[in-house]
Amino acid sequence: MEPMTRLTSTTLVLPEENIDTDQIIPARYLTTTASSGFADAAFRDWRFDANDQPIGDCVLNEPDAPNRKILVAGANFGCGSSREHAPWALRDFGFRVVVSSRIADIFSGNARNCGVLPVVVSEEDNAWLLANPGAEVTVDVEQGTIEFNDRKVAFELDEFSRYRFMNGQDVLGYILAQGEAIDAYEQRVENP
Amino acid sequence: MSQPQSLFDKIWAAHEVQPESSRAPAILYIDLHLIHEVTSPQGFDVLRERGIPVRRPGRTLGTIDHSTPTLPPRDGVRPYVTEQARIQVETLKNNCEEFGIELHGWDSPHRGIVHVIGPELGVSQPGLTIVCGDSHTSTHGAFGALAFGIGTTQVGHVLATQCLLMGRPKSMRVSVDGETGKGVTAKDIVLHIINHIGVDGGTGHVIEYAGSAIRGLSMEGRMTVCNMSIEAGARAGMVAPDATTLDYLRDRPKLQGQDFDALAERWLALASDADASYDRDVQIDAAEIAPRVTYGTHPGMSIPVDGVIPDPASDSDRKALEYMGLDSNRPISGHDIDVVFIGSCTNSRIEDLREAASVVAGKQVADGVDMLVVPGSEQVRIQAEAEGLHQIFENAGAQWRIPGCSMCLGMNGDIVSPGATAISTSNRNFEGRQGPGARTLLASPATAAASALAGSVADPRTVEISTLEVA
Ligand code: SF4
């Protein structure tokens, strides 16, 4: 994954609450064995009608939407299925950060694993961000802060994820390096 | 004396390869990894890229369910929705062959929805950590296992290392005590719970379901409840093992040749200690639970089937009602339906099919209503056919299909048309879940079946229930 230390972008706002992973990528796009190339499938049924014509008033169809790297959404973003295709689709569309007052567990983990940073802010801060689409926002991974409207607030980011985002490192290498501990565990449990 | 521990505490502690520290999350050992065609191919690709094997093929088990057609082969050819879907199924077969993993493919008498076959085979056991690239893995928690869904990158981690990196979730106990009323099923209990704690009320938590109404459920019912834990945002749901659990597991194929009594003793000791503590405790009075149906676009938006659609409390609620074509302050009962779907890992086990069959037996599905019955597994199909349930459904005018996820997510081409309303025994009523523009009402098998007869949402307590004669 691509490293990320500090990122400034204007936001794209989807104010709906409970945006589930079926909205982010409909199931018919899951019959693939690839892990990239999902930009067209992202929010497909919000962006295109039944005849594959773009839906005029959808903010995701605005010409500069793919340049907005920060998505701000209503509460409980990413609920529903565990399909990692959802954060893959957001990533391929152009987002690097998702901000909401609540983000679903499995989605959060999946997003981190593919280089999309979930940022949880308070309801008040999210309300401001939702009310100000296109606001300029800076996310500082090193400090664990998000800056907007002349404010700077901290968000929760564990040490391990911070390190991974800043260095663009995946998790598998880390677990593989614990091979001896895994061997010892199996030995202890399986041949007591 | 040591700290009292909950079921979750005990399983977590027994699986820590490395405890959580200020620098890194815990490394958790995974006992059982279930895989299916949709979320695994990219995981296997990672192994090939790195040139590493599957660490424990014997702890991995595969099936095909999501992309598989539910209609029989035509001229010897399976009617896949697209060539890509066929390739996806082929890819899992090839991956399992290459890496030495047991796969329940087309020719297996145990093929079926991943969350139905694990319990049936007896691989889903108390005390285990169980994962699958599928959010409804929480189903297996009914056995007193810690079972949860993971993403595809994590599927790769488990294939390669049999471990996951994971922060410790919080715990919540949901106790449902007392007697449930007439016509109330496990599905109604869980819809009530989700409505009560909220669609994101369980975020960050593992739920333990307790109380006399949960104890009183069969394993099938407990699976239905645990299955939908994720619809309240919870990581996992679990029920402590007891005599019901042991009775279900005793004769399962994968437990043959093992010292069952010794296992049973270990399993029963997993139950939460009397004064174990939880981050959150929720009490529910079983007597307050009615047969429920959803009216909105997430599983938290449900009301008693004889209730009135509430006023929208937010823009999202308003949008949901508009999408569903429903007005507030009107009863949901009597609302026209076009499709009835009995199936999915929530409600496709033998008890669910019996429940639906006992409602439609000797009657007719209303004109203009399409009813689809999709058993959860080959074993369920075989059992149901032995009991003559397929005939009951077909005589009533319903279609009897081959096992799979089918219309639960509509990936295989079994979809609800745009604008049409389905009453479904599945778990998600999101916009477009059952097909673009499709409207979904979630309910129990009995409520869905009663609605099939009426052609509109109907209260299962008002229909006559036949006693099925087991053929
Ligand atoms: S039946 Fe539905 S919810 Fe269950 S595994 Fe299949 S698609 Fe997922």
XYZ file of C-alpha atoms and ligand atoms in Angstrom:
671
model
C 0.000 0.000 0.000
C 0.986 3.617 -0.625
C 2.462 5.444 2.378
C 0.511 8.395 3.781
C 1.859 10.905 6.288
C -0.156 14.049 5.737
C -2.916 14.630 3.257
C -4.847 17.761 2.368
C -7.906 17.650 0.152
C -11.352 19.066 -0.324
C -14.077 16.722 0.905
C -16.850 14.893 -0.842
C -19.924 14.547 1.358
C -22.485 11.741 1.464
C -24.743 12.757 4.363
C -26.805 9.544 4.520
C -26.553 7.448 7.671
C -25.908 3.702 7.594
C -24.332 3.611 4.141
C -23.850 -0.127 3.774
C -21.378 -2.052 1.681
C -24.117 -3.048 -0.806
C -24.368 0.681 -1.636
C -20.605 1.091 -1.862
C -20.378 -1.841 -4.265
C -23.404 -3.894 -5.369
C -23.092 -7.680 -5.185
C -23.115 -8.171 -8.946
C -19.594 -6.692 -9.076
C -18.226 -9.336 -6.711
C -17.965 -12.199 -9.194
C -14.392 -11.266 -9.965
C -11.135 -12.805 -8.865
C -9.208 -9.507 -9.172
C -8.452 -7.052 -6.362
C -8.345 -3.818 -8.337
C -10.260 -2.086 -11.101
C -13.363 -1.306 -9.042
C -13.630 2.455 -9.724
C -16.611 2.032 -12.064
C -18.406 -0.192 -9.586
C -18.083 2.251 -6.659
C -21.561 3.441 -5.607
C -22.728 2.162 -8.980
C -26.453 2.367 -8.296
C -26.130 5.856 -6.836
C -24.186 7.072 -9.870
C -25.950 5.321 -12.742
C -29.559 4.455 -13.523
C -30.892 1.123 -14.787
C -29.845 2.068 -18.348
C -26.285 2.854 -17.262
C -26.885 6.589 -17.705
C -25.185 8.866 -15.145
C -27.597 10.252 -12.546
C -27.347 14.033 -12.834
C -27.614 15.195 -9.249
C -25.265 12.601 -7.726
C -22.230 14.375 -6.219
C -20.064 11.389 -7.115
C -20.628 12.244 -10.793
C -19.255 15.780 -10.506
C -16.158 16.114 -12.695
C -13.768 16.754 -9.810
C -15.163 13.982 -7.557
C -12.236 11.621 -8.244
C -9.838 14.362 -7.065
C -11.457 14.602 -3.647
C -9.459 12.265 -1.491
C -11.521 12.608 1.669
C -15.014 11.157 1.916
C -17.239 12.440 4.728
C -20.307 10.329 5.469
C -23.225 10.016 7.889
C -23.027 7.776 10.950
C -22.411 4.017 10.788
C -20.610 4.115 7.449
C -19.647 0.748 5.941
C -22.119 -1.441 7.803
C -23.164 -4.744 6.316
C -21.090 -7.336 4.553
C -17.385 -8.007 5.017
C -16.607 -7.582 1.306
C -13.219 -5.917 1.039
C -14.350 -4.956 -2.444
C -16.020 -1.978 -0.701
C -12.819 -0.212 0.412
C -11.122 -1.397 -2.804
C -13.849 0.437 -4.738
C -13.421 3.609 -2.641
C -9.644 3.431 -3.093
C -9.907 2.866 -6.846
C -12.384 5.751 -7.124
C -9.810 8.033 -5.512
C -10.536 8.202 -1.774
C -7.718 7.796 0.765
C -9.630 8.783 3.900
C -13.181 8.125 5.152
C -14.519 10.372 7.921
C -17.669 9.659 9.928
C -18.945 9.788 13.495
C -19.174 5.983 13.474
C -17.599 3.475 11.126
C -18.472 -0.234 11.082
C -15.857 -2.633 12.506
C -15.170 -4.993 9.627
C -15.134 -2.170 7.099
C -12.622 -0.240 9.245
C -10.238 -3.179 9.374
C -10.572 -3.851 5.662
C -10.037 -0.188 4.828
C -6.824 -0.071 6.866
C -5.629 -3.195 5.118
C -5.934 -1.587 1.699
C -4.584 1.839 2.548
C -7.828 3.743 3.144
C -7.710 5.491 6.512
C -10.879 5.445 8.636
C -11.175 8.579 10.784
C -13.856 8.718 13.479
C -14.793 12.196 14.724
C -17.383 13.428 17.213
C -20.992 13.886 16.118
C -20.599 17.681 16.314
C -17.483 17.686 14.156
C -19.087 15.314 11.698
C -22.181 17.517 11.556
C -19.977 20.492 10.596
C -18.153 18.493 7.948
C -21.436 17.148 6.546
C -22.821 20.678 6.360
C -19.749 21.998 4.531
C -19.114 19.845 1.484
C -15.917 20.739 -0.338
C -14.271 22.076 2.822
C -10.504 21.825 2.885
C -9.418 19.191 5.372
C -5.977 17.983 6.406
C -5.376 14.600 7.933
C -2.057 14.183 9.699
C -1.272 10.527 10.238
C 1.877 11.160 12.219
C 0.103 13.353 14.770
C -3.238 11.550 14.522
C -5.108 14.782 13.903
C -7.657 16.140 11.483
C -7.745 19.861 10.697
C -10.720 21.793 9.343
C -12.459 25.110 9.896
C -9.397 26.440 11.790
C -9.676 23.593 14.237
C -7.424 20.663 14.893
C -8.834 17.571 16.604
C -7.235 14.280 17.491
C -8.674 11.014 16.239
C -7.979 7.510 17.465
C -5.229 5.731 15.617
C -3.344 2.864 17.193
C 0.449 2.888 17.085
C 0.602 -0.081 14.796
C -1.713 1.396 12.159
C 0.100 4.726 12.320
C 3.379 2.992 11.610
C 1.858 0.984 8.797
C 0.267 3.969 7.069
C 3.402 6.087 7.343
C 5.562 3.306 5.965
C 3.104 1.796 3.529
C 3.571 -1.602 5.114
C 1.176 -4.520 5.064
C 0.352 -6.781 8.004
C 1.229 -10.168 6.577
C 4.969 -9.598 6.848
C 4.545 -8.766 10.532
C 2.553 -11.921 11.336
C 4.899 -14.116 9.292
C 7.781 -12.759 11.345
C 6.087 -14.188 14.465
C 6.463 -17.713 13.070
C 8.299 -19.006 16.135
C 5.595 -17.836 18.510
C 2.961 -19.474 16.288
C 4.962 -22.735 16.212
C 5.253 -22.658 19.998
C 1.535 -22.003 20.380
C 0.598 -24.929 18.135
C 3.042 -27.164 19.967
C 1.579 -26.216 23.344
C -2.070 -26.624 22.327
C -1.892 -29.595 20.003
C 0.679 -31.748 21.826
C 0.264 -30.872 25.480
C -8.796 -16.715 43.211
C -8.712 -15.833 39.567
C -10.976 -13.217 37.988
C -14.380 -14.499 36.908
C -14.371 -14.897 33.157
C -17.017 -14.770 30.478
C -17.253 -17.290 27.650
C -15.601 -14.712 25.390
C -12.799 -14.014 27.915
C -12.003 -17.727 28.126
C -11.842 -18.268 24.367
C -9.848 -15.107 23.763
C -7.285 -15.974 26.439
C -6.877 -19.515 25.103
C -6.060 -18.243 21.601
C -3.587 -15.464 22.238
C -0.368 -16.314 20.468
C 0.817 -12.896 21.474
C -1.163 -10.587 23.770
C -2.062 -7.042 22.848
C 0.623 -4.471 23.716
C 0.918 -0.715 23.415
C 2.827 -1.287 20.177
C 0.706 -3.871 18.412
C -2.676 -5.621 18.549
C -2.891 -9.224 19.718
C -2.058 -12.154 17.483
C -4.969 -14.544 17.716
C -4.810 -18.181 16.655
C -7.629 -19.337 14.371
C -8.844 -22.920 14.777
C -11.127 -23.090 11.779
C -11.080 -21.125 8.544
C -14.103 -21.471 6.279
C -13.731 -20.258 2.715
C -16.036 -19.679 -0.260
C -15.584 -18.574 -3.846
C -16.222 -14.829 -3.512
C -13.792 -13.574 -0.885
C -10.936 -16.074 -1.196
C -9.333 -15.862 -4.676
C -7.299 -12.723 -3.925
C -6.165 -14.318 -0.642
C -4.700 -17.287 -2.498
C -3.040 -14.918 -4.989
C -1.066 -13.414 -2.119
C 0.278 -16.860 -1.187
C 1.375 -17.461 -4.753
C 3.004 -14.035 -5.006
C 5.042 -14.765 -1.900
C 5.590 -18.425 -2.690
C 4.195 -19.663 0.626
C 1.857 -22.603 1.370
C -1.369 -22.678 3.358
C -0.103 -23.139 6.911
C -2.837 -25.534 8.047
C -4.909 -26.909 5.159
C -6.561 -29.284 7.662
C -7.991 -26.308 9.555
C -9.440 -24.896 6.341
C -12.697 -25.953 4.720
C -14.276 -24.700 1.508
C -17.691 -24.635 -0.106
C -19.379 -22.897 -3.026
C -22.562 -20.988 -2.305
C -22.717 -17.316 -3.333
C -22.245 -17.402 -7.112
C -23.816 -20.797 -7.672
C -27.018 -21.184 -9.681
C -30.022 -22.621 -7.840
C -31.604 -24.047 -10.982
C -30.513 -27.508 -12.105
C -28.139 -28.021 -15.050
C -29.650 -27.614 -18.527
C -28.234 -30.112 -21.023
C -25.560 -30.888 -18.482
C -24.559 -27.224 -18.132
C -24.990 -25.276 -14.884
C -26.858 -22.018 -15.621
C -24.335 -19.557 -14.123
C -25.383 -15.921 -14.276
C -22.155 -14.980 -16.063
C -19.025 -16.684 -17.290
C -17.187 -14.750 -14.577
C -19.285 -16.466 -11.912
C -18.391 -19.876 -13.322
C -14.716 -18.918 -13.357
C -14.945 -17.797 -9.738
C -16.268 -21.215 -8.689
C -13.627 -22.973 -10.814
C -10.943 -20.811 -9.211
C -11.878 -22.008 -5.724
C -11.778 -25.607 -6.920
C -8.322 -25.094 -8.395
C -7.064 -23.267 -5.315
C -8.299 -26.019 -3.001
C -6.641 -28.663 -5.158
C -3.374 -26.744 -5.348
C -3.203 -26.080 -1.606
C -4.707 -29.356 -0.354
C -7.934 -28.022 1.143
C -11.161 -30.016 1.602
C -13.808 -28.513 -0.677
C -17.508 -29.271 -0.708
C -18.143 -28.624 -4.380
C -20.961 -29.601 -6.704
C -20.505 -33.324 -6.114
C -20.456 -33.201 -2.298
C -23.557 -34.243 -0.318
C -22.466 -31.589 2.208
C -22.285 -28.585 -0.121
C -24.281 -25.576 0.956
C -24.175 -22.122 2.486
C -20.952 -21.922 4.445
C -22.731 -21.074 7.709
C -25.125 -23.961 7.337
C -22.597 -26.676 6.534
C -20.030 -25.910 9.270
C -22.513 -26.785 12.038
C -23.990 -29.706 10.066
C -20.615 -31.323 9.593
C -19.775 -30.802 13.245
C -16.690 -28.673 12.558
C -18.219 -25.642 14.280
C -17.526 -26.557 17.895
C -17.592 -24.834 21.280
C -14.472 -22.961 22.301
C -13.047 -22.586 18.798
C -12.053 -19.438 16.998
C -13.754 -19.555 13.603
C -13.394 -17.066 10.766
C -14.622 -16.741 7.215
C -14.538 -13.972 4.632
C -18.188 -13.350 5.339
C -19.848 -11.173 7.952
C -22.437 -13.778 8.967
C -19.724 -16.029 10.357
C -21.196 -14.893 13.676
C -23.704 -17.748 13.102
C -21.233 -20.325 14.452
C -21.178 -18.476 17.776
C -24.400 -20.363 18.571
C -22.103 -23.234 19.565
C -20.141 -21.158 22.049
C -17.380 -20.428 19.560
C -15.806 -17.033 18.889
C -16.752 -16.675 15.236
C -16.518 -13.563 13.104
C -16.249 -12.276 9.558
C -13.008 -11.021 8.047
C -11.949 -9.258 4.848
C -10.048 -10.780 1.992
C -6.641 -9.451 3.057
C -7.222 -11.231 6.375
C -8.269 -14.395 4.531
C -4.748 -14.265 3.104
C -3.306 -13.789 6.614
C -5.125 -16.822 7.981
C -4.247 -18.993 4.988
C -0.589 -18.076 5.399
C -0.232 -17.994 9.198
C -3.422 -19.437 10.771
C -3.438 -16.180 12.745
C -5.003 -12.748 12.749
C -3.837 -9.456 14.118
C -6.671 -8.129 16.200
C -7.550 -5.591 18.841
C -9.594 -7.041 21.677
C -13.286 -6.239 21.200
C -15.540 -5.097 24.045
C -18.183 -7.419 25.461
C -21.928 -7.062 25.760
C -24.469 -9.409 27.294
C -28.003 -9.416 25.947
C -30.317 -11.355 28.265
C -33.757 -12.303 27.033
C -35.792 -13.673 29.902
C -39.328 -14.973 30.190
C -41.755 -16.674 27.851
C -42.226 -15.560 24.268
C -45.772 -15.206 22.999
C -47.596 -17.112 20.283
C -45.997 -17.153 16.841
C -42.716 -15.626 18.056
C -39.624 -17.256 16.525
C -35.863 -16.804 16.878
C -35.981 -14.401 13.928
C -38.444 -12.181 15.756
C -36.253 -12.234 18.870
C -33.211 -11.046 16.965
C -35.121 -8.407 14.970
C -36.404 -7.142 18.329
C -32.880 -7.063 19.771
C -31.470 -5.152 16.773
C -34.310 -2.664 16.959
C -33.706 -2.297 20.702
C -29.927 -1.752 20.722
C -29.790 -0.100 17.299
C -28.263 -1.041 13.972
C -24.861 0.142 15.209
C -25.505 -0.561 18.899
C -23.143 -3.530 18.896
C -20.223 -1.849 17.095
C -16.911 -2.838 18.654
C -18.552 -5.562 20.767
C -18.930 -9.298 20.971
C -22.442 -10.135 22.174
C -23.223 -13.032 24.474
C -26.902 -13.969 24.293
C -28.218 -15.273 27.582
C -31.454 -15.674 29.506
C -34.198 -18.275 29.565
C -35.694 -17.385 26.177
C -32.298 -17.965 24.506
C -31.667 -21.171 26.475
C -35.066 -22.381 25.340
C -34.138 -22.072 21.653
C -33.026 -25.025 19.543
C -29.569 -24.862 17.943
C -31.232 -23.745 14.716
C -32.890 -20.875 16.569
C -29.658 -19.888 18.324
C -27.928 -19.843 14.948
C -30.594 -17.492 13.595
C -30.023 -15.132 16.521
C -26.207 -15.220 16.366
C -26.327 -14.897 12.571
C -27.829 -11.430 12.748
C -25.435 -10.062 15.411
C -23.616 -8.263 12.625
C -26.844 -6.434 11.756
C -26.493 -4.685 15.099
C -22.890 -3.914 14.149
C -21.443 -6.533 16.534
C -18.286 -8.405 15.678
C -19.671 -11.711 16.899
C -22.538 -13.247 18.827
C -22.347 -16.282 21.052
C -24.361 -18.591 23.292
C -22.783 -20.721 26.030
C -22.728 -24.458 25.272
C -25.275 -26.581 27.152
C -27.181 -29.854 26.785
C -28.909 -28.563 23.622
C -25.493 -27.915 22.067
C -24.230 -31.382 22.980
C -27.349 -33.090 21.616
C -26.930 -31.326 18.295
C -23.245 -32.164 17.967
C -23.110 -35.749 19.234
C -23.716 -37.589 15.962
C -22.159 -35.109 13.532
C -19.831 -36.633 10.903
C -16.645 -34.792 11.895
C -16.989 -35.781 15.543
C -17.049 -39.496 14.958
C -14.173 -41.438 16.460
C -13.531 -38.765 19.097
C -13.988 -39.052 22.846
C -17.230 -37.087 22.929
C -17.672 -37.229 26.697
C -14.260 -35.698 27.285
C -15.007 -32.979 24.746
C -18.410 -32.369 26.322
C -16.880 -31.852 29.737
C -14.435 -29.292 28.350
C -17.157 -27.543 26.401
C -19.564 -27.174 29.305
C -16.789 -25.590 31.372
C -16.635 -22.749 28.829
C -19.883 -21.201 30.084
C -19.435 -17.761 31.587
C -18.651 -17.688 35.303
C -21.574 -16.492 37.399
C -20.108 -13.070 38.178
C -18.305 -12.439 34.904
C -18.485 -8.801 33.891
C -19.384 -7.218 30.574
C -18.761 -3.762 29.177
C -22.490 -3.496 28.561
C -25.495 -5.405 29.856
C -28.888 -5.312 28.132
C -32.089 -6.871 29.505
C -35.028 -7.766 27.314
C -38.413 -9.067 28.452
C -39.367 -11.954 26.152
C -43.072 -11.289 26.700
C -42.710 -7.960 24.884
C -41.507 -9.577 21.663
C -44.010 -9.930 18.819
C -43.627 -11.403 15.327
C -41.791 -8.586 13.541
C -41.225 -7.321 10.042
C -38.903 -4.610 8.737
C -40.274 -1.591 6.904
C -37.100 0.354 6.073
C -33.688 -0.105 4.511
C -31.685 -1.424 7.430
C -32.448 -4.311 9.778
C -32.974 -2.013 12.770
C -36.119 -0.578 11.164
C -38.639 -3.214 12.227
C -42.067 -3.177 13.890
C -44.509 -5.796 15.164
C -46.339 -7.259 12.171
C -49.592 -5.813 13.544
C -47.959 -2.446 14.181
C -48.001 0.935 12.456
C -45.103 2.401 10.447
C -43.580 5.152 12.618
C -42.958 8.741 11.606
C -39.492 9.217 10.131
C -37.042 10.608 12.690
C -34.382 11.723 10.188
C -33.718 12.408 6.515
C -32.295 8.901 6.232
C -35.579 7.473 7.576
C -37.581 9.582 5.117
C -35.409 8.403 2.256
C -35.873 4.805 3.407
C -39.682 5.060 3.421
C -39.626 6.678 0.004
C -37.410 3.900 -1.342
C -39.741 1.281 0.145
C -42.852 3.014 -1.190
C -44.362 3.072 2.302
C -46.227 5.795 4.200
C -45.844 6.402 7.902
C -48.798 6.030 10.275
C -50.173 3.137 8.220
C -50.227 -0.517 9.247
C -47.588 -2.692 7.561
C -50.025 -5.598 7.557
C -51.882 -5.758 4.247
C -49.040 -4.141 2.292
C -48.788 -5.905 -1.095
C -45.860 -8.155 -1.842
C -44.603 -9.599 -5.139
C -41.966 -12.088 -4.046
C -41.443 -14.425 -1.090
C -37.953 -15.749 -0.390
C -37.453 -18.537 2.125
C -33.730 -19.134 2.450
C -30.307 -17.706 3.444
C -27.935 -18.590 6.269
C -30.403 -16.934 8.658
C -33.414 -19.149 7.954
C -32.811 -22.040 5.558
C -32.308 -24.907 7.972
C -34.707 -27.799 8.301
C -36.691 -26.231 11.146
C -37.185 -23.074 9.111
C -38.491 -25.043 6.146
C -40.835 -27.036 8.381
C -42.101 -23.771 9.870
C -42.877 -22.333 6.429
C -44.306 -25.611 5.113
C -46.689 -25.945 8.049
C -48.197 -22.596 7.067
C -48.613 -23.208 3.318
C -49.527 -26.916 3.490
C -52.695 -27.595 1.522
C -53.079 -23.948 0.543
C -52.117 -21.774 -2.419
C -49.667 -18.929 -2.791
C -51.630 -15.815 -3.820
C -51.937 -15.018 -7.535
C -49.119 -12.906 -8.863
C -46.753 -13.785 -6.001
C -43.527 -15.644 -6.781
C -42.335 -17.801 -3.913
C -38.849 -19.255 -3.883
C -37.727 -21.831 -1.324
C -33.980 -22.424 -1.238
C -32.651 -24.948 1.288
C -29.401 -23.975 2.986
C -27.488 -27.112 2.122
C -27.629 -30.443 0.346
C -28.254 -32.098 3.713
C -31.214 -29.809 4.363
C -32.499 -30.460 0.825
C -32.219 -34.231 1.255
C -33.901 -34.158 4.659
C -36.676 -31.842 3.457
C -37.353 -34.031 0.439
C -37.443 -37.119 2.659
C -40.103 -35.353 4.739
C -42.035 -34.340 1.625
C -41.625 -30.615 2.278
C -40.641 -29.902 -1.320
C -43.982 -31.343 -2.420
C -45.868 -29.170 0.041
C -44.135 -26.089 -1.339
C -44.573 -27.090 -4.965
C -48.231 -27.983 -4.464
C -48.739 -24.529 -2.955
C -47.228 -22.991 -6.081
C -43.727 -22.241 -4.785
C -40.439 -23.052 -6.519
C -38.093 -25.538 -4.844
C -34.458 -24.799 -5.655
C -30.928 -26.158 -5.266
C -29.058 -24.922 -2.129
C -27.128 -21.633 -2.140
C -27.284 -18.004 -1.036
C -29.586 -17.226 -3.931
C -31.831 -14.193 -3.491
C -30.272 -13.200 -0.177
C -27.787 -11.101 -2.116
C -28.798 -11.808 -5.694
C -25.270 -12.486 -6.904
C -26.180 -15.604 -8.815
C -28.933 -13.995 -10.861
C -31.810 -14.844 -8.479
C -33.015 -11.279 -8.070
C -36.106 -9.277 -7.250
C -37.136 -6.878 -10.062
C -36.759 -3.117 -9.665
C -39.581 -1.669 -7.594
C -40.962 -5.080 -6.618
C -41.440 -5.897 -2.915
C -40.109 -9.121 -1.432
C -40.738 -10.526 1.999
C -37.598 -12.484 2.808
C -36.275 -14.651 5.598
C -32.753 -13.360 4.929
C -30.854 -10.791 6.974
C -30.448 -7.567 4.995
C -32.985 -5.146 3.612
C -30.475 -2.628 2.272
C -31.378 -0.702 -0.874
C -30.800 -2.958 -3.840
C -29.623 -5.881 -1.716
C -31.872 -8.353 -3.547
C -31.402 -6.662 -6.920
C -31.208 -3.062 -8.167
C -34.303 -1.163 -7.012
C -35.661 -4.181 -5.101
C -37.571 -3.569 -1.859
C -37.081 -6.037 0.978
C -39.117 -6.781 4.092
C -37.377 -9.120 6.523
C -39.422 -11.581 8.552
C -39.525 -15.094 9.973
C -40.333 -18.121 7.783
C -43.831 -18.288 9.322
C -44.551 -14.613 8.629
C -43.139 -14.835 5.097
C -45.213 -17.945 4.388
C -48.400 -16.423 5.802
C -47.775 -13.363 3.622
C -47.294 -15.587 0.562
C -50.821 -16.940 1.018
C -52.342 -13.500 1.543
C -50.349 -11.739 -1.197
C -49.623 -9.059 1.356
C -47.909 -8.783 4.740
C -49.815 -11.069 7.103
C -49.693 -11.944 10.780
C -48.681 -15.603 11.208
C -50.823 -15.790 14.340
C -53.955 -15.407 12.239
C -53.380 -18.362 9.902
C -54.072 -21.986 10.514
C -50.918 -24.059 11.048
C -50.925 -27.668 9.834
C -49.250 -30.425 11.746
C -46.817 -31.932 9.285
C -46.663 -35.653 9.025
C -43.090 -36.685 8.638
C -43.083 -38.966 5.613
S -26.999 -16.509 2.645
Fe -26.764 -14.322 2.395
S -25.891 -13.570 4.255
Fe -25.657 -15.785 4.272
S -23.612 -16.141 3.493
Fe -25.014 -16.206 1.761
S -25.071 -14.131 0.966
Fe -24.148 -14.041 2.996
